[in-house]
Amino acid sequence: MFCHVLPSFCCDWRHVGSLELSSLAWFKILEDGNHMCSRSCTCSFGFLVMKFFQLHTRHCRSSEGLRTCQIRFACVAVAMAADMLANTRVGFIGAGQMAEAIARGLDKAGVVPANKMCASDVNVGRMKVFESLGTSVCSSNTKLAETSNVLILAVKPQVAEKVVTDMKPSLSKDHLLVSIAAGIPISKLQDWAGEARIVRVMPNVACMVGETAAGMSLGKTATPADSDLVTTMFESVGKIHVVDEKLLNAVTGVSGSGPAYIFMAIEALADGGVAAGLTRDVAMSLAAQTVLGSAKMVLETKKHPGELKDMVTSPAGTTIAGIRELEDRGFRSALINAVVAGAKRGEEMSKY
Ligand SMILES: NC(=O)C1=CN([C@@H]2O[C@H](COP(=O)(O)OP(=O)(O)OC[C@H]3O[C@@H](n4cnc5c(N)ncnc54)[C@H](O)[C@@H]3O)[C@@H](O)[C@H]2O)C=CC1
Ligand SMILES: O=C(O)[C@@H]1CCC=N1
C-alpha cells in the first residue's frame, strides 16, 4: 500500500504532521480540509479524499493500526494532490467544442476553477465563449505557455504540427502537454514540443456533463505525478483508463467517436416513436432516458449486456420482433464495423 501511494505523489513529509494523531483526529483534519477547500474552490478535496479512502481502506479494515497508517498516507496523498492542483494553471490551445466541454466539466467539479484556466484560439468568437465561463484568454499560444503549466492541445489534428512547433521555443520541461488530438502519436508530439512532458488522452464530448469515457498514455518523460494529475482531472469529468498507446485508436473508435453513434441511435429511436404516433418531445425524452437507463444497468449490475437483453425479451413478444428486424439489418455488425473503421482512420491519421 505504501509503495503504491508514495512514489505516485512524491511524498513530502511536511504534510504528515504529527504521527501521533489517532485515526479520528485524521478524519477531523480531512473533514476540515474538505470544508475549507470546497469553500475556497481551490480543488475538490472531498473527491480526492473519497478516492483514496475507497482505494486504501479496502485492504486494512481488520486492523486499527494499519488503518491509522492508511489514513495518514491517504492524508499525505490528498494534501499532495491538493497542492498539485492548487499549482496547476490549465491552458487550452484551441478553445473549441472539446476544450469547452473539458473546461466546463473541470470547473463544475471544482477540480480546476475557471479562474485558473486560460484559452487561446484564432477565432475571437470562441475566446468570448471562454471569457463567459470566467476563464482568462491569451492573445497567442505562446503567451498561453507563459501563464500555464498544463497545456491541453485541443486543436484539430491537421493543424497540430504547426501549432506545437510554433510554440516549441516557449515550451520547457516544466510544461505538461496533454494532447487530445485524435491519431497524433506521442513520438510526433515529443518531436514537435521538444522538452515538454507529454500525455496523450482520448476523451469524449461527455466531459461536458461529467460522464466522459477516456483512455490515456504517458510519454517517456511524463512522471507518475503527471499521470495522477491527468487522472484526477479526467476522473472529475468521467472515467479514464490507462492504455498502451497503440490501443488509443481503438479507444477513439469506441468512446471518442461513440457518442456520435449513440446520438444517432437516440435520434432514430425518437423518429421511430414519432412514426408510431408519439410527439417529438415525448419520443426524444423516452429515447434518451432509455439509453441512459440501459447504460446504467450495464455499469451497475455488471451483468453481461446479452443477459440484460434477455431480461427484456419476452417469448413471442414485442422486443424479439424488434431484435429480429435489427439482426436482419446487421445492427451489431454495423456498430462493430463503425468502431473498427474509426480505429483504422486514427491509424491512418497517425501516419501523415
Ligand atoms: N469532438 C470530439 O468529440 C472529440 C474531439 N477530439 C479531438 O479534440 C480536438 C479538438 O476537436 P474539437 O473540439 O471537436 O474541434 P473544434 O474545431 O471545435 O476546436 C478546435 C479549435 O481550435 C481552434 N484553432 C485552430 N487553429 C488554431 C491555432 N493555430 N491556435 C489556436 N487555436 C486554433 C479553432 O478555431 C477551434 O476553435 C481534435 O484534435 C479532435 O481530434 C477528441 C475526442 C473527442
Ligand atoms: O471525429 C474525430 O476525428 C474526433 C475524434 C474522436 C471524436 N471526434
PDB file of C-alpha atoms in Angstrom, residues 205-319:
ATOM      1  CA  VAL A 205     -17.547  15.089 -25.541  1.00  0.00           C
ATOM      2  CA  ALA A 206     -19.446  13.924 -22.450  1.00  0.00           C
ATOM      3  CA  CYS A 207     -16.803  15.742 -20.342  1.00  0.00           C
ATOM      4  CA  MET A 208     -19.421  18.461 -20.514  1.00  0.00           C
ATOM      5  CA  VAL A 209     -21.817  16.509 -18.311  1.00  0.00           C
ATOM      6  CA  GLY A 210     -19.200  14.778 -16.150  1.00  0.00           C
ATOM      7  CA  GLU A 211     -19.573  11.421 -17.913  1.00  0.00           C
ATOM      8  CA  THR A 212     -16.659  11.169 -20.295  1.00  0.00           C
ATOM      9  CA  ALA A 213     -15.034   7.844 -21.126  1.00  0.00           C
ATOM     10  CA  ALA A 214     -11.326   8.370 -21.778  1.00  0.00           C
ATOM     11  CA  GLY A 215      -8.106   6.492 -22.403  1.00  0.00           C
ATOM     12  CA  MET A 216      -4.639   7.838 -21.728  1.00  0.00           C
ATOM     13  CA  SER A 217      -0.984   7.006 -22.394  1.00  0.00           C
ATOM     14  CA  LEU A 218       2.116   8.639 -20.969  1.00  0.00           C
ATOM     15  CA  GLY A 219       5.090   9.951 -22.883  1.00  0.00           C
ATOM     16  CA  LYS A 220       8.599   8.834 -21.859  1.00  0.00           C
ATOM     17  CA  THR A 221       9.342  11.855 -19.678  1.00  0.00           C
ATOM     18  CA  ALA A 222       5.899  12.155 -18.103  1.00  0.00           C
ATOM     19  CA  THR A 223       6.061  11.426 -14.377  1.00  0.00           C
ATOM     20  CA  PRO A 224       3.779   9.435 -12.084  1.00  0.00           C
ATOM     21  CA  ALA A 225       2.646  12.807 -10.705  1.00  0.00           C
ATOM     22  CA  ASP A 226       1.637  13.820 -14.253  1.00  0.00           C
ATOM     23  CA  SER A 227      -0.328  10.601 -14.552  1.00  0.00           C
ATOM     24  CA  ASP A 228      -2.065  11.329 -11.232  1.00  0.00           C
ATOM     25  CA  LEU A 229      -2.833  14.884 -12.202  1.00  0.00           C
ATOM     26  CA  VAL A 230      -4.343  13.954 -15.569  1.00  0.00           C
ATOM     27  CA  THR A 231      -6.247  11.074 -13.982  1.00  0.00           C
ATOM     28  CA  THR A 232      -7.643  13.385 -11.303  1.00  0.00           C
ATOM     29  CA  MET A 233      -8.645  15.945 -13.915  1.00  0.00           C
ATOM     30  CA  PHE A 234     -10.427  13.468 -16.147  1.00  0.00           C
ATOM     31  CA  GLU A 235     -11.949  11.432 -13.311  1.00  0.00           C
ATOM     32  CA  SER A 236     -13.626  14.636 -12.217  1.00  0.00           C
ATOM     33  CA  VAL A 237     -15.409  14.643 -15.577  1.00  0.00           C
ATOM     34  CA  GLY A 238     -15.946  10.894 -16.024  1.00  0.00           C
ATOM     35  CA  LYS A 239     -13.788   7.783 -16.249  1.00  0.00           C
ATOM     36  CA  ILE A 240     -10.287   7.304 -17.579  1.00  0.00           C
ATOM     37  CA  HIS A 241      -8.272   4.155 -18.281  1.00  0.00           C
ATOM     38  CA  VAL A 242      -4.524   3.953 -18.815  1.00  0.00           C
ATOM     39  CA  VAL A 243      -3.881   2.007 -22.022  1.00  0.00           C
ATOM     40  CA  ASP A 244      -0.920   1.166 -24.169  1.00  0.00           C
ATOM     41  CA  GLU A 245      -0.539   3.913 -26.764  1.00  0.00           C
ATOM     42  CA  LYS A 246      -1.126   1.507 -29.639  1.00  0.00           C
ATOM     43  CA  LEU A 247      -4.662   0.996 -28.282  1.00  0.00           C
ATOM     44  CA  LEU A 248      -5.603   4.682 -28.208  1.00  0.00           C
ATOM     45  CA  ASN A 249      -7.024   4.449 -31.743  1.00  0.00           C
ATOM     46  CA  ALA A 250      -9.285   1.644 -30.528  1.00  0.00           C
ATOM     47  CA  VAL A 251     -10.373   3.900 -27.639  1.00  0.00           C
ATOM     48  CA  THR A 252     -11.108   6.590 -30.228  1.00  0.00           C
ATOM     49  CA  GLY A 253     -13.254   4.117 -32.176  1.00  0.00           C
ATOM     50  CA  VAL A 254     -15.300   3.022 -29.153  1.00  0.00           C
ATOM     51  CA  SER A 255     -15.642   6.028 -26.869  1.00  0.00           C
ATOM     52  CA  GLY A 256     -14.083   9.026 -28.643  1.00  0.00           C
ATOM     53  CA  SER A 257     -16.441   8.745 -31.600  1.00  0.00           C
ATOM     54  CA  GLY A 258     -19.020   6.603 -29.785  1.00  0.00           C
ATOM     55  CA  PRO A 259     -21.258   9.479 -28.631  1.00  0.00           C
ATOM     56  CA  ALA A 260     -21.995  10.307 -32.282  1.00  0.00           C
ATOM     57  CA  TYR A 261     -23.257   6.763 -32.863  1.00  0.00           C
ATOM     58  CA  ILE A 262     -25.373   6.865 -29.727  1.00  0.00           C
ATOM     59  CA  PHE A 263     -26.780  10.302 -30.637  1.00  0.00           C
ATOM     60  CA  MET A 264     -27.775   8.813 -33.998  1.00  0.00           C
ATOM     61  CA  ALA A 265     -29.376   5.878 -32.221  1.00  0.00           C
ATOM     62  CA  ILE A 266     -31.334   8.232 -29.945  1.00  0.00           C
ATOM     63  CA  GLU A 267     -32.442  10.281 -32.930  1.00  0.00           C
ATOM     64  CA  ALA A 268     -33.532   7.153 -34.771  1.00  0.00           C
ATOM     65  CA  LEU A 269     -35.358   5.734 -31.725  1.00  0.00           C
ATOM     66  CA  ALA A 270     -37.195   9.038 -31.378  1.00  0.00           C
ATOM     67  CA  ASP A 271     -38.022   9.042 -35.098  1.00  0.00           C
ATOM     68  CA  GLY A 272     -39.459   5.559 -34.639  1.00  0.00           C
ATOM     69  CA  GLY A 273     -41.548   6.844 -31.740  1.00  0.00           C
ATOM     70  CA  VAL A 274     -42.828   9.713 -33.872  1.00  0.00           C
ATOM     71  CA  ALA A 275     -43.613   7.267 -36.684  1.00  0.00           C
ATOM     72  CA  ALA A 276     -45.596   5.228 -34.176  1.00  0.00           C
ATOM     73  CA  GLY A 277     -47.599   8.323 -33.105  1.00  0.00           C
ATOM     74  CA  LEU A 278     -45.720   9.958 -30.176  1.00  0.00           C
ATOM     75  CA  THR A 279     -44.998  13.663 -30.068  1.00  0.00           C
ATOM     76  CA  ARG A 280     -41.369  14.578 -30.823  1.00  0.00           C
ATOM     77  CA  ASP A 281     -40.738  15.794 -27.247  1.00  0.00           C
ATOM     78  CA  VAL A 282     -42.053  12.682 -25.595  1.00  0.00           C
ATOM     79  CA  ALA A 283     -40.312  10.395 -28.092  1.00  0.00           C
ATOM     80  CA  MET A 284     -36.949  12.149 -27.592  1.00  0.00           C
ATOM     81  CA  SER A 285     -37.215  12.062 -23.809  1.00  0.00           C
ATOM     82  CA  LEU A 286     -38.158   8.371 -23.844  1.00  0.00           C
ATOM     83  CA  ALA A 287     -35.310   7.527 -26.239  1.00  0.00           C
ATOM     84  CA  ALA A 288     -32.589   9.412 -24.305  1.00  0.00           C
ATOM     85  CA  GLN A 289     -33.760   8.132 -20.922  1.00  0.00           C
ATOM     86  CA  THR A 290     -33.797   4.590 -22.320  1.00  0.00           C
ATOM     87  CA  VAL A 291     -30.144   4.873 -23.377  1.00  0.00           C
ATOM     88  CA  LEU A 292     -29.197   6.395 -20.010  1.00  0.00           C
ATOM     89  CA  GLY A 293     -31.035   3.695 -18.048  1.00  0.00           C
ATOM     90  CA  SER A 294     -29.607   0.875 -20.146  1.00  0.00           C
ATOM     91  CA  ALA A 295     -26.026   2.149 -19.755  1.00  0.00           C
ATOM     92  CA  LYS A 296     -26.560   2.482 -16.008  1.00  0.00           C
ATOM     93  CA  MET A 297     -27.811  -1.095 -15.803  1.00  0.00           C
ATOM     94  CA  VAL A 298     -24.704  -2.409 -17.582  1.00  0.00           C
ATOM     95  CA  LEU A 299     -22.398  -0.420 -15.284  1.00  0.00           C
ATOM     96  CA  GLU A 300     -24.247  -1.034 -12.033  1.00  0.00           C
ATOM     97  CA  THR A 301     -25.381  -4.657 -12.341  1.00  0.00           C
ATOM     98  CA  LYS A 302     -22.107  -5.709 -14.038  1.00  0.00           C
ATOM     99  CA  LYS A 303     -24.244  -8.248 -15.905  1.00  0.00           C
ATOM    100  CA  HIS A 304     -23.388  -9.103 -19.477  1.00  0.00           C
ATOM    101  CA  PRO A 305     -25.458  -6.942 -21.855  1.00  0.00           C
ATOM    102  CA  GLY A 306     -26.699 -10.139 -23.525  1.00  0.00           C
ATOM    103  CA  GLU A 307     -28.177 -11.283 -20.213  1.00  0.00           C
ATOM    104  CA  LEU A 308     -29.811  -7.891 -19.689  1.00  0.00           C
ATOM    105  CA  LYS A 309     -31.201  -8.042 -23.229  1.00  0.00           C
ATOM    106  CA  ASP A 310     -32.742 -11.410 -22.429  1.00  0.00           C
ATOM    107  CA  MET A 311     -34.458  -9.863 -19.380  1.00  0.00           C
ATOM    108  CA  VAL A 312     -36.319  -7.506 -21.732  1.00  0.00           C
ATOM    109  CA  THR A 313     -37.191 -10.071 -24.360  1.00  0.00           C
ATOM    110  CA  SER A 314     -40.430 -11.988 -23.755  1.00  0.00           C
ATOM    111  CA  PRO A 315     -41.305 -15.107 -25.756  1.00  0.00           C
ATOM    112  CA  ALA A 316     -43.233 -14.120 -28.867  1.00  0.00           C
ATOM    113  CA  GLY A 317     -43.251 -10.556 -27.501  1.00  0.00           C
ATOM    114  CA  THR A 318     -42.550  -7.084 -28.862  1.00  0.00           C
ATOM    115  CA  THR A 319     -38.792  -6.952 -28.216  1.00  0.00           C
TER     116      THR A 319
END
